[in-house]
Coordinates of N, CA and C in Angstrom, one line a residue:
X29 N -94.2 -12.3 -37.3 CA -94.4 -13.7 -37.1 C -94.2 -14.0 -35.6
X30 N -95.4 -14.4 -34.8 CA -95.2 -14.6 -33.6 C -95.9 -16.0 -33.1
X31 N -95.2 -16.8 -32.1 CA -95.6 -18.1 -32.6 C -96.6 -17.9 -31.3
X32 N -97.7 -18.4 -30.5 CA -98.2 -17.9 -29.6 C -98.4 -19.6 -28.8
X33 N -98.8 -19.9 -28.0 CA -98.9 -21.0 -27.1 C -100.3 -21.4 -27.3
X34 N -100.3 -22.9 -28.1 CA -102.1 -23.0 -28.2 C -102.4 -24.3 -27.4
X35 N -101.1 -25.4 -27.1 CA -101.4 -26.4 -26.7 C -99.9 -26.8 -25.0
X36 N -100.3 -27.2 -24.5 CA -99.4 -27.7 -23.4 C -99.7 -28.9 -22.5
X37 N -98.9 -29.8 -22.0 CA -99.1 -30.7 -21.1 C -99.1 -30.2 -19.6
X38 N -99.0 -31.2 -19.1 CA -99.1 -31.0 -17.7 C -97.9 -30.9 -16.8
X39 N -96.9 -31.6 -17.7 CA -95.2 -31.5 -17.5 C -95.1 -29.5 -17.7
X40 N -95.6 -29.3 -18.6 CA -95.0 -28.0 -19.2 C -95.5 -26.9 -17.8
X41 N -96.9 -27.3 -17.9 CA -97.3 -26.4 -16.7 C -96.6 -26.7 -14.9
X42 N -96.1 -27.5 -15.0 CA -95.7 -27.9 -13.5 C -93.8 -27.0 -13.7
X43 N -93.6 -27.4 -14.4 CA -92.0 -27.0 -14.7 C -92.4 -25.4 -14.8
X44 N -93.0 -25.0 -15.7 CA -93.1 -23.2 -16.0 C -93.7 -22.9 -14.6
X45 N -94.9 -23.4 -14.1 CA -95.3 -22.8 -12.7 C -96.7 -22.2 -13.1
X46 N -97.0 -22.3 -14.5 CA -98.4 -21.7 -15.2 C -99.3 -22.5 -15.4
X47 N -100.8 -22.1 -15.5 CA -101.5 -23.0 -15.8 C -102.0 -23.2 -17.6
X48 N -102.5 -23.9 -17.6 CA -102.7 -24.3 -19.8 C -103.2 -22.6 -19.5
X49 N -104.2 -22.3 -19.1 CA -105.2 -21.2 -19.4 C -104.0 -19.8 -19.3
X50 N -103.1 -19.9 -18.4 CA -102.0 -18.6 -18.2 C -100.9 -18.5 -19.4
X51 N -100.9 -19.7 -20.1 CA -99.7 -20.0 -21.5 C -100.2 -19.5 -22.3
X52 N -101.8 -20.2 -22.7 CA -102.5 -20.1 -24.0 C -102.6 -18.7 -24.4
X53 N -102.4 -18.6 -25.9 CA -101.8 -17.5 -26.4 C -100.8 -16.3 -26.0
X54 N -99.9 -16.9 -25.1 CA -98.6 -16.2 -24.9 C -97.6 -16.4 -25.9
X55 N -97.4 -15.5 -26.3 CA -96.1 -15.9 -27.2 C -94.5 -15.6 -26.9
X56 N -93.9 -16.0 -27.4 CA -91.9 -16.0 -27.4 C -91.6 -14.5 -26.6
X57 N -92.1 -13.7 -27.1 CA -91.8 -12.5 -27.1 C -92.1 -11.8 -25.6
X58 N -93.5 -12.5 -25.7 CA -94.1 -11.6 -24.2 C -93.1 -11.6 -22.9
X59 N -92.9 -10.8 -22.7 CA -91.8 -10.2 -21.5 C -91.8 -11.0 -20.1
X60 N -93.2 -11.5 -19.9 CA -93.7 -12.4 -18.8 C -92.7 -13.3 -18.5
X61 N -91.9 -14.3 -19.7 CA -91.0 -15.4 -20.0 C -90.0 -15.0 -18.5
X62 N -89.2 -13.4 -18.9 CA -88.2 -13.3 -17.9 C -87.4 -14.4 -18.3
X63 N -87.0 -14.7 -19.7 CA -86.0 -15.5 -19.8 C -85.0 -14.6 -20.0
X64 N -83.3 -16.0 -19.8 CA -82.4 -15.7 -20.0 C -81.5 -16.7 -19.9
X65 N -80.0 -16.5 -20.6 CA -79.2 -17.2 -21.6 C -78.3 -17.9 -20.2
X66 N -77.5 -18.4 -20.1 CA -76.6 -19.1 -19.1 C -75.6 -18.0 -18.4
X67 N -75.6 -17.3 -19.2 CA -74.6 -16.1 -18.8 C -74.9 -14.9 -17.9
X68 N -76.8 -15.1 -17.6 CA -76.9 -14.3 -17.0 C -77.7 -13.3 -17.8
X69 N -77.4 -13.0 -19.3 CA -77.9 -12.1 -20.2 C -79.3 -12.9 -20.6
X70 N -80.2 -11.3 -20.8 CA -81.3 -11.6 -21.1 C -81.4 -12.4 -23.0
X71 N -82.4 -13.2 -22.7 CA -82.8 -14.0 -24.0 C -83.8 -13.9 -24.8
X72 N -83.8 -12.3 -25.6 CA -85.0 -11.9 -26.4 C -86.0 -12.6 -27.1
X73 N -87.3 -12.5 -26.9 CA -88.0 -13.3 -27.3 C -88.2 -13.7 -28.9
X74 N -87.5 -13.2 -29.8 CA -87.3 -13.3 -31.2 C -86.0 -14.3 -31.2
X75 N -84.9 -14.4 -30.2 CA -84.4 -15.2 -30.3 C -84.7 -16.8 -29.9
X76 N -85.8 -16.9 -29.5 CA -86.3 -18.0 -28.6 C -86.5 -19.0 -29.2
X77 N -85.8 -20.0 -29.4 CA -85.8 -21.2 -29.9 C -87.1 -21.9 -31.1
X78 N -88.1 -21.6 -30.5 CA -89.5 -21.3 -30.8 C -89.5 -20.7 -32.4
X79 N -89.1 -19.3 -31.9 CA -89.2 -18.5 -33.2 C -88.2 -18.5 -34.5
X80 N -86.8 -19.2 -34.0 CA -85.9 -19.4 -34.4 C -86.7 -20.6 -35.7
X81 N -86.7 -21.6 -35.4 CA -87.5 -22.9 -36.3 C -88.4 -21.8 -36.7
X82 N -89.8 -21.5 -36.2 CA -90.5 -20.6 -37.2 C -90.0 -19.9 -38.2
X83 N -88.8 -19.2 -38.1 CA -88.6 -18.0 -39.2 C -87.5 -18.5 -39.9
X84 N -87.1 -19.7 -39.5 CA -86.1 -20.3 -40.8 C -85.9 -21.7 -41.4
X85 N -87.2 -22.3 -40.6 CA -87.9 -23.5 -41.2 C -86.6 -24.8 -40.7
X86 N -85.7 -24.6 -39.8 CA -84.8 -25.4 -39.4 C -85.2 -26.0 -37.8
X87 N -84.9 -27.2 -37.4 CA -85.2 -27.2 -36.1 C -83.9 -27.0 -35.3
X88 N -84.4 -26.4 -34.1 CA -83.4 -25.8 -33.1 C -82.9 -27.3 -32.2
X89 N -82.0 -27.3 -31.2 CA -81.6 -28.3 -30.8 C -81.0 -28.1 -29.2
X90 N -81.5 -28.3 -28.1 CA -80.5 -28.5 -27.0 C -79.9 -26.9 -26.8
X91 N -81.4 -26.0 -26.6 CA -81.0 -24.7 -26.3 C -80.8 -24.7 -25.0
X92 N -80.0 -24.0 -23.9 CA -80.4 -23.8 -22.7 C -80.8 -22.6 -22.3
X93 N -82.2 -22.5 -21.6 CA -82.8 -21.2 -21.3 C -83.1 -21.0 -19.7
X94 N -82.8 -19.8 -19.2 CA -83.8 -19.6 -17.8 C -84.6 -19.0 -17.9
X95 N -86.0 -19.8 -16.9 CA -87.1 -19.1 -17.0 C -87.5 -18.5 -15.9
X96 N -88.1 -17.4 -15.6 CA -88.1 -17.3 -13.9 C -90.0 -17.6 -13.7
X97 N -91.0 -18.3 -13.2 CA -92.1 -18.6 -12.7 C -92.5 -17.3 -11.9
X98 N -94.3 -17.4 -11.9 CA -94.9 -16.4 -11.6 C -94.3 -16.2 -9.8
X99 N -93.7 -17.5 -9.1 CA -93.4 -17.6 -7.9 C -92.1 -16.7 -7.5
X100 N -91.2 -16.4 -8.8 CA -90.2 -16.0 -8.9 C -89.0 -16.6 -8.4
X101 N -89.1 -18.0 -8.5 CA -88.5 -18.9 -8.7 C -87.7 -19.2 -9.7
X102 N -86.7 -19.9 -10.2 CA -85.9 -19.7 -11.2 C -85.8 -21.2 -11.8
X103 N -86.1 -21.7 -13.1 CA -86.2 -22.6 -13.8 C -85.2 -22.4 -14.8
X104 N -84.4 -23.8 -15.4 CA -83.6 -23.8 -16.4 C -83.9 -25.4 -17.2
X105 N -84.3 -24.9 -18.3 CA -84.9 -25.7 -19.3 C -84.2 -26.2 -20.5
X106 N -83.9 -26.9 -21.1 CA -83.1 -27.6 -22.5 C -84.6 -27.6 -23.3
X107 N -84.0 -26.8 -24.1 CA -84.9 -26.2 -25.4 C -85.1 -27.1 -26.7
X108 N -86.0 -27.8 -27.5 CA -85.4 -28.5 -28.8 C -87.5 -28.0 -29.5
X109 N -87.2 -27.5 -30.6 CA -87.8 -26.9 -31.1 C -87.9 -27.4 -32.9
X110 N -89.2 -28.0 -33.2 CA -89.4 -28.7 -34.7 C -90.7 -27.9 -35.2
X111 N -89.7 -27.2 -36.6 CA -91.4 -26.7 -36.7 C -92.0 -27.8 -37.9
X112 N -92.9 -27.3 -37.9 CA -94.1 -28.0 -39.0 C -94.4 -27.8 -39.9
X113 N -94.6 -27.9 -41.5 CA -95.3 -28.1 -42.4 C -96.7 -28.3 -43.0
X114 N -97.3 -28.4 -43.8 CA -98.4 -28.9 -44.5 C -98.0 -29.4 -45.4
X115 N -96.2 -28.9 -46.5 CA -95.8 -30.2 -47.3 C -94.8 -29.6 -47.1
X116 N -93.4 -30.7 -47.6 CA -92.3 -30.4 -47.4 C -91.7 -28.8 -48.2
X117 N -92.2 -28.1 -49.1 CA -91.9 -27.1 -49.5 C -92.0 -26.3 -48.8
X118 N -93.3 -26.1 -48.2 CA -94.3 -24.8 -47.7 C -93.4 -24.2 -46.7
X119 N -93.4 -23.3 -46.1 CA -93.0 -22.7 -44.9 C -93.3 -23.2 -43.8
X120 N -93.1 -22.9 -42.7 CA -93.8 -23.7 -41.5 C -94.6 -22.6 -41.1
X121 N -95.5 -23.9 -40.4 CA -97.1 -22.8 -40.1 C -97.1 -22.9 -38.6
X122 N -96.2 -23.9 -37.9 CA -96.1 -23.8 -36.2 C -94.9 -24.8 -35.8
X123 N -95.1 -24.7 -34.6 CA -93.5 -25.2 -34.4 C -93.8 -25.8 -32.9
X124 N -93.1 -27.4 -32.8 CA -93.4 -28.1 -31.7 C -92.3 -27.6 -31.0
X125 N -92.4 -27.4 -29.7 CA -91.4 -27.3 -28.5 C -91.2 -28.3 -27.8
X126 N -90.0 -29.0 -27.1 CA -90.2 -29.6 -26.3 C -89.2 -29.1 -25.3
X127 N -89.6 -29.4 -23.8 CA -88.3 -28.9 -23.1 C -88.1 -29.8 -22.1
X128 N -87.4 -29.9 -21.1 CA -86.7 -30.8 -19.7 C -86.3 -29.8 -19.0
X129 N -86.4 -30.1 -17.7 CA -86.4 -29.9 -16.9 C -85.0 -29.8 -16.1
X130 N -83.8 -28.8 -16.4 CA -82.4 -29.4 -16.1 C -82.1 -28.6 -15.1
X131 N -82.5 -28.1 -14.1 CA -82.5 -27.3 -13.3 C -81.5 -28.0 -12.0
X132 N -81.8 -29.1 -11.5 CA -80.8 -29.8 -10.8 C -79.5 -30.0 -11.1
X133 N -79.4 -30.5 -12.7 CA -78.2 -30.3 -13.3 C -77.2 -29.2 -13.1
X134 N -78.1 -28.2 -13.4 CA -77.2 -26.8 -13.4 C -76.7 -26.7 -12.0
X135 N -77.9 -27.1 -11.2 CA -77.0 -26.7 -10.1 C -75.8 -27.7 -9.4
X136 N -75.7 -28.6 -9.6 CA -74.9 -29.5 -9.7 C -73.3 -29.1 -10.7
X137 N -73.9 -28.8 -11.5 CA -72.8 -28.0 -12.4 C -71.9 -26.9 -11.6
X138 N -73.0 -26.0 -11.2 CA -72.2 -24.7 -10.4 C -71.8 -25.2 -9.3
X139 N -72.4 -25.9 -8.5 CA -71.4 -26.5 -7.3 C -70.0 -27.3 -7.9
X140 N -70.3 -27.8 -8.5 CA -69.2 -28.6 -8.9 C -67.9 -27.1 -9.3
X141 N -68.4 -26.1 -9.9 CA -67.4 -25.0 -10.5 C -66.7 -24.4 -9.4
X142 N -67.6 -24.7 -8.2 CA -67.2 -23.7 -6.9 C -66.2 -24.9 -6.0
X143 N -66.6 -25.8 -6.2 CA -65.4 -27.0 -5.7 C -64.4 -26.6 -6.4
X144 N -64.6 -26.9 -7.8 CA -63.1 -26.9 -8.6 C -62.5 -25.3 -8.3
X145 N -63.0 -24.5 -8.0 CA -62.4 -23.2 -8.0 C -61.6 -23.4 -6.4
X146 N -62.1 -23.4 -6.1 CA -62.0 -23.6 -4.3 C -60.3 -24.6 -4.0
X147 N -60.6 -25.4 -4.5 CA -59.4 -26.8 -4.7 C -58.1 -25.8 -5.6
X148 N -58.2 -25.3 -6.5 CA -57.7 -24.2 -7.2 C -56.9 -23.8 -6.7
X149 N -57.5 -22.6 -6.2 CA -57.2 -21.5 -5.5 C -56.3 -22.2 -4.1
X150 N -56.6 -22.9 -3.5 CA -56.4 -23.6 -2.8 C -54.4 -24.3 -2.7
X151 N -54.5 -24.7 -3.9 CA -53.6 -25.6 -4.4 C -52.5 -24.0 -4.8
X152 N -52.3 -23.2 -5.5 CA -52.2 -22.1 -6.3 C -51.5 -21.2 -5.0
X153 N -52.1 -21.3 -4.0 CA -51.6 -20.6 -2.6 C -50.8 -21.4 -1.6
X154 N -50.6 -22.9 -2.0 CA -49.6 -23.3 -0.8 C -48.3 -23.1 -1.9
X155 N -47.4 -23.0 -0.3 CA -46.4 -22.5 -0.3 C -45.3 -23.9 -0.1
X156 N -45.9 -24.8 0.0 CA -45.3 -26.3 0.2 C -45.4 -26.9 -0.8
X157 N -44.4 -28.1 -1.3 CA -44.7 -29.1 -2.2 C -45.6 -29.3 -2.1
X158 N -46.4 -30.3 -3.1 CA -47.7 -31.0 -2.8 C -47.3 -32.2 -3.7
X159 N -47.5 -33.4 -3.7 CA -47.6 -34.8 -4.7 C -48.8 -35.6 -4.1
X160 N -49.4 -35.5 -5.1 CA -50.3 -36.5 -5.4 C -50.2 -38.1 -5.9
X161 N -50.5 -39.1 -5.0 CA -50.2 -40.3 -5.2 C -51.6 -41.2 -5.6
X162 N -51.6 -41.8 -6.7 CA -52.7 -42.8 -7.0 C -53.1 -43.5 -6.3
X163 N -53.0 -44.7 -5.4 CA -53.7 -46.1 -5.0 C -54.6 -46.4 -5.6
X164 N -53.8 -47.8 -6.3 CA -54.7 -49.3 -6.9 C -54.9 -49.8 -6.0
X165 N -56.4 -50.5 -6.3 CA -56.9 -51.7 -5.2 C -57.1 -52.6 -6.3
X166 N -56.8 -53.8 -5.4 CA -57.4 -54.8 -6.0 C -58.6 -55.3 -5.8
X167 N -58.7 -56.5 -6.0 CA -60.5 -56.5 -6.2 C -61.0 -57.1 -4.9
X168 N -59.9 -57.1 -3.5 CA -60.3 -57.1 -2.5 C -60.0 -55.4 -1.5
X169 N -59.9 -54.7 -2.2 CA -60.1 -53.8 -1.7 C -59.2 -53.1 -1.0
X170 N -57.9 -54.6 -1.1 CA -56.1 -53.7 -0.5 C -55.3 -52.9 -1.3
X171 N -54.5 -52.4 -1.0 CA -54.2 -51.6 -1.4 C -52.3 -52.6 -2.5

């Protein structure tokens, strides 16, 4: 069961880096993706969000994937994945993807982890007291 690419916007192509004609009929699997999971570990195409709703009729939710572009560029995507029916019993016969664009996020994320580490490390190695003092202002701005 492989779900294959028959339809895409123009969001999807700008974010992947592909054109409709380079997606159409690619499917989860095809190795092209170069995806992978947040950890760095590769993200098999049977596991792919995509195929996930296909093969258990459930929808997927707020996966995070990286994708790397033909540029070799690196994209990271929020996954939400609904498959589809013909009636509520049947199995599903295809599966809508939708994804965002969270790539600024992340990296905002990782800066943020390398501040906090930094400040850390930082604090962890003096050899001096340190106290930290709050200041309230009031709503002119004194202290």
């Amino acid at each position: 069961m492989c779900a294959g690419v028959f339809e895409c916007n123009a969001a999807a192509e700008q974010i992947l880096g592909l054109t409709r004609d380079q997606m159409e009929g690619r499917t989860s699997v095809d190795p092209h993706w170069r995806a992978i999971h947040e950890d760095g570990s590769e993200f098999p195409g049977e596991t792919h969000p995509a195929m996930q709703a296909l093969r258990t009729g459930d929808s997927v939710r707020e996966v995070v994937m990286g994708v790397r572009r033909p540029d070799d560029s690196h994209v990271w995507i929020l996954i939400n994945a609904e498959p589809l029916r013909h009636r509520p019993s049947a199995p599903p016969h295809a599966v809508v993807t939708t994804f965002t664009d969270i790539t600024a996020r992340k990296e905002v994320e990782r800066r943020l982890a390398v501040s906090e580490e930094r400040y850390r490390s930082l604090f962890e190695h003096l050899r001096e007291e340190v106290s930290v003092f709050e200041v309230h202002r009031d709503g002119d701005g004194r202290a």
